[in-house]
Amino acid sequence: MNQKVFKDAKSALTGVKDNMTILVGGFGLCGIPENLIVALKETGVKNLTCVSNNAGVDDFGLGLLLQTKQIKKMISSYVGENATFEKQFLSGELEVELCPQGTLAERLRAGGAGIPAFFTPTGVGTLVAQGKEVRNIDGRDYVLEKAIKGDFALVRAWKGDKFGNLIYRKTARNFNPMAATAGKITVAEVEELVEIGDLDPDQIHTPGVFVQRIFKAPSLEKRIEQRTVRKN
Amino acid sequence: MPLTREQIAKRISQEVQPNYVVNLGIGIPTLVANYIPESMGVMLQSENGLLGIGPFPLENEVDADLINAGKQTVTAVKGASFFSSSDSFAMIRGGHVDLTVLGAMQVDQEGNIANWMIPGKMIKGMGGAMDLVAGAQRVIVAMQHTDKDGTPKLLKKCTLPLTGVKCIKKIVTDFGVLDITPQGFVLIEHAPDLSPEQVVSATGASVEISKECRPMKI
């Protein structure tokens, strides 16, 4: 029987090396694999290319790896929340590929799905399309974008079983499912780790075939970026 | 007196039809939600994977796993659904969103929009904006007519890096409502306290004043 269960983030990152491409799930701080990110920082690996929609904030999420300068290149759609990021970007210390959010989502989906490249209308006529093939299909221009795959994919789910089947919760889902399919080694940190057979097959968002390693998160801070409430 | 942000949002809400699926960008566009009556059956789409954004939560309802695209905590309405980002952008890029409202730094008379970058100064990234202008059925821009120092933001040609090309047909500013036709800007409504001529002179391109031009009803 396939042994996918690891005891913690550190052991689940065995084999991560300098210069690797790491895919990281999450939108803002929502749904980020918090423990894996800290463990990644603690491995001390450097020159990483990180693919994630956002770059966390200065002291949480991927921002932690920016502070230790372990990231050589980021591929993201929006980095506004992170002042360290913007500074390193504007000064040239950090290489950045800004990619439209939908294109980023689809590049990851394609990477896991065996689609090497695809056409999208997004970004035609803008800086995003520079240097890329643009083709007119049925009267509209589309730009050719390439799939993204990673050496490792770090994802966070709500529930997972020991086969690696994953269920996500609410808007913490976001980029995690696509990242999970596109990593050579996908590591999932889950809030609840259950036995094979405990999850209803109809409820599964990521079939376990995509997941190589899984561990139960000891705790999750689940930091909120913009706590917004209404009065009663 | 030009309009307030709330008044711009209120005017834009008049463009929303019953049962529309609507995506609202951060800033002034989010305020549009406050003026859409529940009875219209409108579903607000959040690009991070929620269809059916509800009001902000009460203190004891706050859920870190439930946020909108602006990273604010929200609730979900009855009939809401959660999905992945690739499904979200399939919805957006595939033309299933009836209306998107977003902000802009500049819009020009060809309908080009710039709202994601000021070279050398501000590079936050484009997020979902490029997909939204490329995919939504209807796009409305909510913006200030000029900078704080009076520099026009509606121009002959955008000088900032573009978000989308020839994709804007309607703009609501604190000065008025303008359409963009093959002939350029057309002023169709003006802020009640301003004259059409005042709006035109604050614009950095020629503006045709529509024969039906009238004060905005808010």
Coordinates of C-alpha atoms in Angstrom, one line a residue:
Chain A
M1 CA 0.0 0.0 0.0
N2 CA 1.3 3.4 -1.1
Q3 CA 2.7 5.2 2.0
K4 CA 1.9 8.9 1.5
V5 CA 1.5 10.0 5.1
F6 CA 4.3 12.0 6.7
K7 CA 4.5 13.1 10.3
D8 CA 5.2 16.8 9.6
A9 CA 6.0 19.5 7.1
K10 CA 9.7 19.1 7.5
S11 CA 9.8 15.4 6.6
A12 CA 7.3 16.0 3.8
L13 CA 9.7 18.3 2.1
T14 CA 12.5 15.7 1.8
G15 CA 14.2 16.2 -1.5
V16 CA 13.5 19.9 -2.0
K17 CA 16.6 21.5 -3.5
D18 CA 18.1 24.9 -4.6
N19 CA 16.8 26.2 -8.0
M20 CA 13.6 24.2 -7.9
T21 CA 10.2 25.5 -9.1
I22 CA 7.7 25.4 -6.2
L23 CA 3.9 25.9 -6.8
V24 CA 2.1 27.3 -3.8
G25 CA -1.7 27.3 -3.3
G26 CA -3.7 30.1 -1.8
F27 CA -5.3 33.5 -2.6
G28 CA -3.9 36.2 -0.4
L29 CA -3.5 34.5 2.9
C30 CA -6.6 32.4 2.4
G31 CA -5.9 28.7 1.8
I32 CA -2.1 29.0 2.0
P33 CA -0.1 25.9 3.2
E34 CA 1.3 27.8 6.2
N35 CA 3.3 25.0 7.8
L36 CA 4.9 24.0 4.5
I37 CA 5.9 27.5 3.8
V38 CA 7.7 27.9 7.2
A39 CA 9.3 24.5 6.7
L40 CA 10.4 25.4 3.2
K41 CA 12.1 28.5 4.7
E42 CA 13.8 26.4 7.3
T43 CA 15.3 24.0 4.8
G44 CA 17.4 27.0 3.7
V45 CA 17.0 26.2 0.0
K46 CA 17.6 29.1 -2.3
N47 CA 17.2 30.4 -5.9
L48 CA 13.7 29.2 -5.9
T49 CA 11.1 30.0 -8.6
C50 CA 7.8 30.3 -6.7
V51 CA 4.5 30.2 -8.5
S52 CA 1.6 31.6 -6.4
N53 CA -1.2 34.1 -7.1
N54 CA 0.1 36.4 -4.3
A55 CA 3.3 36.8 -2.3
G56 CA 1.8 36.8 1.2
V57 CA 2.5 39.7 3.5
D58 CA 5.8 40.8 4.9
D59 CA 5.8 38.5 7.9
F60 CA 3.5 35.7 6.8
G61 CA 3.1 33.3 3.9
L62 CA 5.6 33.5 1.1
G63 CA 6.7 36.9 2.4
L64 CA 8.8 35.0 4.9
L65 CA 10.9 33.6 2.0
L66 CA 11.3 37.0 0.4
Q67 CA 12.7 38.3 3.7
T68 CA 15.4 35.5 3.7
K69 CA 16.0 36.1 0.0
Q70 CA 15.4 32.5 -0.9
I71 CA 13.3 33.4 -3.9
K72 CA 15.0 34.3 -7.2
K73 CA 11.8 34.6 -9.2
M74 CA 8.1 34.9 -8.5
I75 CA 5.3 34.2 -10.9
S76 CA 2.1 35.9 -9.5
S77 CA -0.8 38.0 -10.5
Y78 CA -0.9 40.5 -7.7
V79 CA 1.7 41.4 -5.2
G80 CA 0.3 44.6 -3.8
E81 CA -0.1 43.5 -0.2
N82 CA 3.6 42.9 0.2
A83 CA 5.8 45.9 0.6
T84 CA 9.1 43.8 0.7
F85 CA 8.1 42.3 -2.5
E86 CA 7.3 45.5 -4.3
K87 CA 10.6 47.0 -3.0
Q88 CA 12.7 44.0 -4.2
F89 CA 10.9 44.0 -7.5
L90 CA 11.3 47.7 -8.2
S91 CA 15.0 47.5 -7.2
G92 CA 15.7 44.6 -9.5
E93 CA 16.7 42.2 -6.7
L94 CA 13.7 39.9 -7.4
E95 CA 12.7 38.7 -10.9
V96 CA 9.0 38.8 -11.3
E97 CA 6.7 37.5 -14.0
L98 CA 3.3 39.2 -13.5
C99 CA 0.7 36.9 -15.0
P100 CA -3.1 37.7 -15.3
Q101 CA -4.9 35.7 -12.6
G102 CA -7.0 33.7 -15.0
T103 CA -4.0 32.9 -17.2
L104 CA -2.1 31.8 -14.1
A105 CA -4.9 29.5 -13.1
E106 CA -5.2 28.0 -16.6
R107 CA -1.4 27.6 -16.9
L108 CA -1.4 25.5 -13.8
R109 CA -4.5 23.6 -14.8
A110 CA -2.9 22.9 -18.2
G111 CA 0.4 21.9 -16.6
G112 CA -1.3 19.1 -14.7
A113 CA -3.6 18.2 -17.6
G114 CA -1.0 17.5 -20.2
I115 CA -1.8 20.6 -22.3
P116 CA 1.5 22.3 -23.2
A117 CA 0.1 25.6 -24.3
F118 CA -3.3 27.3 -25.0
F119 CA -4.7 30.5 -26.5
T120 CA -6.5 33.1 -24.3
P121 CA -7.9 36.6 -25.2
T122 CA -6.5 37.9 -21.9
G123 CA -3.7 40.4 -22.3
V124 CA -3.8 40.8 -26.0
G125 CA -2.5 44.2 -26.9
T126 CA -0.8 44.7 -23.5
L127 CA 2.7 44.1 -22.1
V128 CA 1.6 40.5 -21.2
A129 CA 1.5 39.6 -24.9
Q130 CA 4.9 41.0 -25.7
G131 CA 7.2 38.4 -27.3
K132 CA 4.4 35.8 -27.5
E133 CA 2.6 34.4 -30.5
V134 CA -0.8 36.1 -31.2
R135 CA -3.2 34.3 -33.5
N136 CA -6.5 35.4 -34.9
I137 CA -9.1 32.7 -34.4
D138 CA -12.6 33.1 -35.8
G139 CA -12.1 36.9 -36.0
R140 CA -10.6 37.6 -32.5
D141 CA -6.9 37.8 -31.4
Y142 CA -5.6 35.4 -28.8
V143 CA -2.2 35.1 -27.2
L144 CA -0.4 31.8 -26.7
E145 CA 0.5 31.0 -23.1
K146 CA 2.5 28.0 -21.9
A147 CA 1.6 25.6 -19.1
I148 CA 3.4 25.7 -15.7
K149 CA 4.6 22.6 -13.9
G150 CA 6.6 22.5 -10.6
D151 CA 9.1 20.3 -9.0
F152 CA 7.0 20.5 -5.8
A153 CA 3.5 21.7 -5.3
L154 CA 2.5 22.8 -1.7
V155 CA -1.2 22.9 -1.1
R156 CA -3.6 23.2 1.8
A157 CA -6.9 21.4 2.1
W158 CA -9.6 21.0 4.7
K159 CA -9.8 17.2 4.8
G160 CA -7.6 14.6 3.3
D161 CA -7.4 10.9 3.5
K162 CA -4.4 8.6 3.5
F163 CA -4.7 8.0 -0.2
G164 CA -4.3 11.8 -0.8
N165 CA -7.9 12.5 -1.7
L166 CA -8.6 16.2 -0.8
I167 CA -11.6 18.3 0.1
Y168 CA -11.2 22.1 0.3
R169 CA -13.3 24.5 2.3
K170 CA -15.1 27.6 0.8
T171 CA -12.8 30.2 -0.7
A172 CA -9.7 28.5 0.7
R173 CA -9.9 26.3 -2.4
N174 CA -8.8 28.9 -5.0
F175 CA -5.4 27.8 -6.6
N176 CA -4.9 24.7 -4.6
P177 CA -6.6 22.2 -6.9
M178 CA -4.7 23.2 -10.0
A179 CA -1.4 23.4 -8.1
A180 CA -2.0 19.9 -6.8
T181 CA -2.2 18.5 -10.3
A182 CA 0.8 20.3 -11.6
G183 CA 3.5 19.4 -9.1
K184 CA 5.9 16.5 -9.7
I185 CA 5.7 16.0 -5.9
T186 CA 2.6 17.4 -4.4
V187 CA 2.5 17.8 -0.7
A188 CA -0.8 18.5 1.0
E189 CA -1.2 19.9 4.5
V190 CA -4.7 19.2 5.9
E191 CA -6.7 20.2 8.9
E192 CA -8.2 16.8 9.2
L193 CA -6.5 13.6 8.1
V194 CA -8.9 10.7 7.9
E195 CA -8.8 7.0 7.0
I196 CA -9.3 5.7 3.4
G197 CA -13.0 5.3 3.0
D198 CA -14.0 8.0 5.4
L199 CA -14.5 10.6 2.6
D200 CA -17.6 10.4 0.3
P201 CA -16.3 9.9 -3.3
D202 CA -18.8 12.5 -4.6
Q203 CA -17.4 15.2 -2.3
I204 CA -13.7 14.8 -3.3
H205 CA -12.2 17.9 -5.1
T206 CA -8.7 16.5 -5.7
P207 CA -8.4 12.7 -6.4
G208 CA -5.5 11.2 -4.5
V209 CA -3.6 10.3 -7.7
F210 CA -2.4 13.9 -7.8
V211 CA -1.0 13.9 -4.2
Q212 CA 2.2 12.2 -3.3
R213 CA 2.6 13.3 0.4
I214 CA 0.1 14.3 3.0
F215 CA 0.4 15.3 6.7
K216 CA -1.9 16.8 9.3
A217 CA -1.2 20.4 10.1
P218 CA -0.4 20.7 13.8
S219 CA -2.2 24.1 13.9
L220 CA -3.1 26.9 11.5
E221 CA -3.1 30.6 12.2
K222 CA -5.5 31.3 9.3
R223 CA -4.5 35.0 9.4
I224 CA -7.1 37.4 8.0
E225 CA -5.8 40.3 5.9
Q226 CA -8.9 42.5 6.0
R227 CA -11.2 41.6 8.8
T228 CA -14.4 43.3 7.7
V229 CA -17.6 43.2 9.7
R230 CA -21.1 44.7 9.7
K231 CA -22.8 46.1 12.8
N232 CA -26.0 44.3 13.9
Chain B
M1 CA -19.9 69.8 -7.0
P2 CA -18.8 66.5 -8.5
L3 CA -20.3 63.3 -7.3
T4 CA -19.2 61.3 -4.3
R5 CA -17.9 57.7 -4.6
E6 CA -21.3 56.6 -3.2
Q7 CA -23.2 58.5 -5.9
I8 CA -21.0 57.1 -8.7
A9 CA -21.8 53.6 -7.3
K10 CA -25.5 54.4 -7.1
R11 CA -25.6 55.5 -10.7
I12 CA -23.8 52.4 -11.8
S13 CA -26.3 50.2 -10.0
Q14 CA -28.9 51.5 -12.4
E15 CA -27.1 49.5 -15.1
V16 CA -27.7 46.2 -13.3
Q17 CA -30.5 44.1 -14.7
P18 CA -32.5 41.4 -12.8
N19 CA -30.7 38.0 -12.4
Y20 CA -27.4 39.4 -13.6
V21 CA -24.1 37.8 -12.6
V22 CA -21.9 40.7 -11.6
N23 CA -18.2 41.0 -10.7
L24 CA -17.3 44.1 -8.8
G25 CA -13.7 45.3 -8.6
I26 CA -12.0 46.8 -5.5
G27 CA -12.6 50.4 -4.6
I28 CA -15.6 52.3 -5.8
P29 CA -17.0 49.3 -7.7
T30 CA -17.6 47.3 -4.4
L31 CA -19.9 50.1 -3.2
V32 CA -22.3 49.2 -6.1
A33 CA -23.4 46.1 -4.2
N34 CA -25.0 48.4 -1.5
Y35 CA -27.5 49.7 -4.1
I36 CA -28.6 46.4 -5.7
P37 CA -31.9 45.3 -4.1
E38 CA -32.1 41.7 -3.0
S39 CA -35.3 41.2 -5.0
M40 CA -33.3 41.6 -8.3
G41 CA -31.9 38.2 -7.9
V42 CA -28.4 39.4 -8.8
M43 CA -25.5 37.1 -8.0
L44 CA -22.1 38.7 -7.2
Q45 CA -19.2 36.7 -8.4
S46 CA -15.8 36.8 -6.6
E47 CA -12.9 35.8 -8.8
N48 CA -11.3 33.8 -6.0
G49 CA -14.0 31.2 -6.2
L50 CA -17.4 32.3 -4.9
L51 CA -20.6 33.0 -6.8
G52 CA -23.1 34.6 -4.4
I53 CA -21.2 37.1 -2.2
G54 CA -23.3 38.2 0.7
P55 CA -23.0 41.1 3.2
F56 CA -20.0 41.5 5.5
P57 CA -20.2 39.1 8.4
L58 CA -21.2 39.9 12.0
E59 CA -18.3 39.7 14.4
N60 CA -19.2 36.2 15.4
E61 CA -19.7 35.0 11.8
V62 CA -16.1 35.9 10.6
D63 CA -14.6 33.0 8.7
A64 CA -11.0 33.1 7.6
D65 CA -11.8 30.7 4.8
L66 CA -14.5 33.0 3.3
I67 CA -13.1 36.2 1.6
N68 CA -13.7 38.3 -1.5
A69 CA -11.2 39.2 -4.1
G70 CA -10.2 42.3 -2.1
K71 CA -9.2 39.9 0.8
Q72 CA -12.1 41.1 3.0
T73 CA -14.1 38.6 5.1
V74 CA -17.6 38.1 3.6
T75 CA -20.6 35.8 3.8
A76 CA -22.3 33.7 1.1
V77 CA -25.9 34.1 0.2
K78 CA -28.5 31.2 -0.2
G79 CA -27.7 29.5 -3.5
A80 CA -24.1 30.4 -3.4
S81 CA -21.4 28.0 -4.7
F82 CA -17.6 27.6 -4.2
F83 CA -15.2 26.6 -6.9
S84 CA -11.6 26.7 -7.9
S85 CA -9.8 29.6 -9.5
S86 CA -9.6 27.8 -12.9
D87 CA -13.4 27.4 -12.8
S88 CA -13.8 31.0 -11.7
F89 CA -11.9 32.3 -14.7
A90 CA -13.7 29.8 -17.0
M91 CA -16.8 31.7 -15.8
I92 CA -15.2 35.1 -16.4
R93 CA -13.2 34.4 -19.6
G94 CA -16.0 32.2 -21.1
G95 CA -18.4 35.1 -21.1
H96 CA -20.7 34.0 -18.3
V97 CA -20.4 37.1 -16.3
D98 CA -23.0 39.7 -17.4
L99 CA -21.4 42.8 -16.0
T100 CA -18.1 43.8 -14.5
V101 CA -17.4 47.1 -12.9
L102 CA -13.8 48.1 -12.3
G103 CA -11.7 51.2 -11.6
A104 CA -9.2 52.8 -13.9
M105 CA -6.2 55.1 -13.9
Q106 CA -6.8 56.1 -17.5
V107 CA -9.3 55.4 -20.3
D108 CA -8.8 56.7 -23.8
Q109 CA -11.2 57.5 -26.7
E110 CA -10.5 54.2 -28.4
G111 CA -11.8 52.3 -25.3
N112 CA -8.3 51.3 -24.0
I113 CA -8.0 51.0 -20.3
A114 CA -5.0 51.2 -18.0
N115 CA -5.3 50.3 -14.3
W116 CA -2.5 48.0 -13.2
M117 CA 0.8 49.7 -13.3
I118 CA 2.8 53.0 -13.1
P119 CA 6.2 52.1 -14.5
G120 CA 9.0 52.7 -11.9
K121 CA 6.5 53.6 -9.2
M122 CA 3.7 51.2 -8.7
I123 CA 3.6 47.6 -9.9
K124 CA 1.0 45.8 -7.8
G125 CA 0.0 43.5 -10.7
M126 CA -3.1 43.1 -12.8
G127 CA -4.9 40.4 -10.8
G128 CA -8.0 39.5 -12.6
A129 CA -8.6 42.8 -14.3
M130 CA -7.2 41.7 -17.7
D131 CA -9.4 38.6 -17.8
L132 CA -12.4 40.6 -16.7
V133 CA -12.2 43.2 -19.5
A134 CA -11.5 40.4 -22.0
G135 CA -14.3 38.1 -20.9
A136 CA -17.2 39.9 -19.3
Q137 CA -20.3 40.6 -21.4
R138 CA -20.4 44.2 -20.3
V139 CA -17.7 46.4 -18.7
I140 CA -18.4 49.6 -16.9
V141 CA -15.6 51.8 -15.5
A142 CA -16.0 53.7 -12.3
M143 CA -13.4 56.4 -11.9
Q144 CA -12.5 60.0 -10.9
H145 CA -12.6 62.3 -13.9
T146 CA -9.3 63.9 -13.1
D147 CA -6.4 63.5 -10.7
K148 CA -6.2 65.4 -7.5
D149 CA -4.3 68.1 -9.4
G150 CA -6.9 68.3 -12.2
T151 CA -5.0 66.2 -14.7
P152 CA -7.5 64.5 -17.0
K153 CA -7.7 60.7 -16.8
L154 CA -9.9 60.4 -19.9
L155 CA -7.5 60.9 -22.7
K156 CA -6.9 60.7 -26.4
K157 CA -4.4 57.9 -25.8
C158 CA -3.5 56.1 -22.6
T159 CA 0.1 56.7 -21.5
L160 CA 0.2 54.0 -18.9
P161 CA 0.6 50.2 -19.6
L162 CA -2.8 48.9 -20.8
T163 CA -5.0 46.4 -19.1
G164 CA -7.2 45.9 -22.1
V165 CA -7.6 47.1 -25.7
K166 CA -10.7 48.7 -27.2
C167 CA -12.9 47.1 -24.5
I168 CA -14.5 50.0 -22.7
K169 CA -17.8 51.4 -23.9
K170 CA -19.2 53.0 -20.7
I171 CA -17.6 55.1 -18.0
V172 CA -19.2 56.7 -14.9
T173 CA -17.1 59.4 -13.3
D174 CA -17.7 62.0 -10.6
F175 CA -18.4 64.4 -13.4
G176 CA -20.8 62.3 -15.6
V177 CA -21.6 59.3 -17.7
L178 CA -19.8 58.8 -21.0
D179 CA -20.1 56.3 -23.8
I180 CA -17.3 55.4 -26.1
T181 CA -18.3 55.0 -29.7
P182 CA -16.2 54.5 -32.9
Q183 CA -16.2 58.3 -33.0
G184 CA -14.9 58.6 -29.4
F185 CA -16.3 60.0 -26.1
V186 CA -20.0 60.9 -26.0
L187 CA -21.3 62.6 -22.9
I188 CA -24.8 61.2 -22.1
E189 CA -25.2 62.5 -18.6
H190 CA -23.6 65.1 -16.4
A191 CA -23.3 65.5 -12.6
P192 CA -26.4 67.6 -11.5
D193 CA -24.2 70.4 -10.2
L194 CA -21.9 70.6 -13.3
S195 CA -22.6 71.8 -16.8
P196 CA -21.8 69.6 -19.8
E197 CA -19.2 72.1 -20.9
Q198 CA -17.4 71.7 -17.5
V199 CA -17.2 68.0 -18.0
V200 CA -15.9 68.4 -21.5
S201 CA -13.2 70.8 -20.5
A202 CA -12.0 68.4 -17.8
T203 CA -11.6 65.7 -20.4
G204 CA -8.3 65.2 -22.2
A205 CA -9.9 64.4 -25.6
S206 CA -12.8 65.8 -27.6
V207 CA -16.2 64.9 -26.3
E208 CA -19.4 65.0 -28.3
I209 CA -22.3 66.2 -26.1
S210 CA -25.2 64.0 -26.9
K211 CA -28.4 65.7 -27.9
E212 CA -30.1 63.8 -25.1
C213 CA -27.5 64.8 -22.5
R214 CA -29.2 65.3 -19.2
P215 CA -28.3 65.5 -15.5
M216 CA -27.7 62.2 -13.7
K217 CA -30.6 61.0 -11.8
I218 CA -29.3 59.7 -8.4

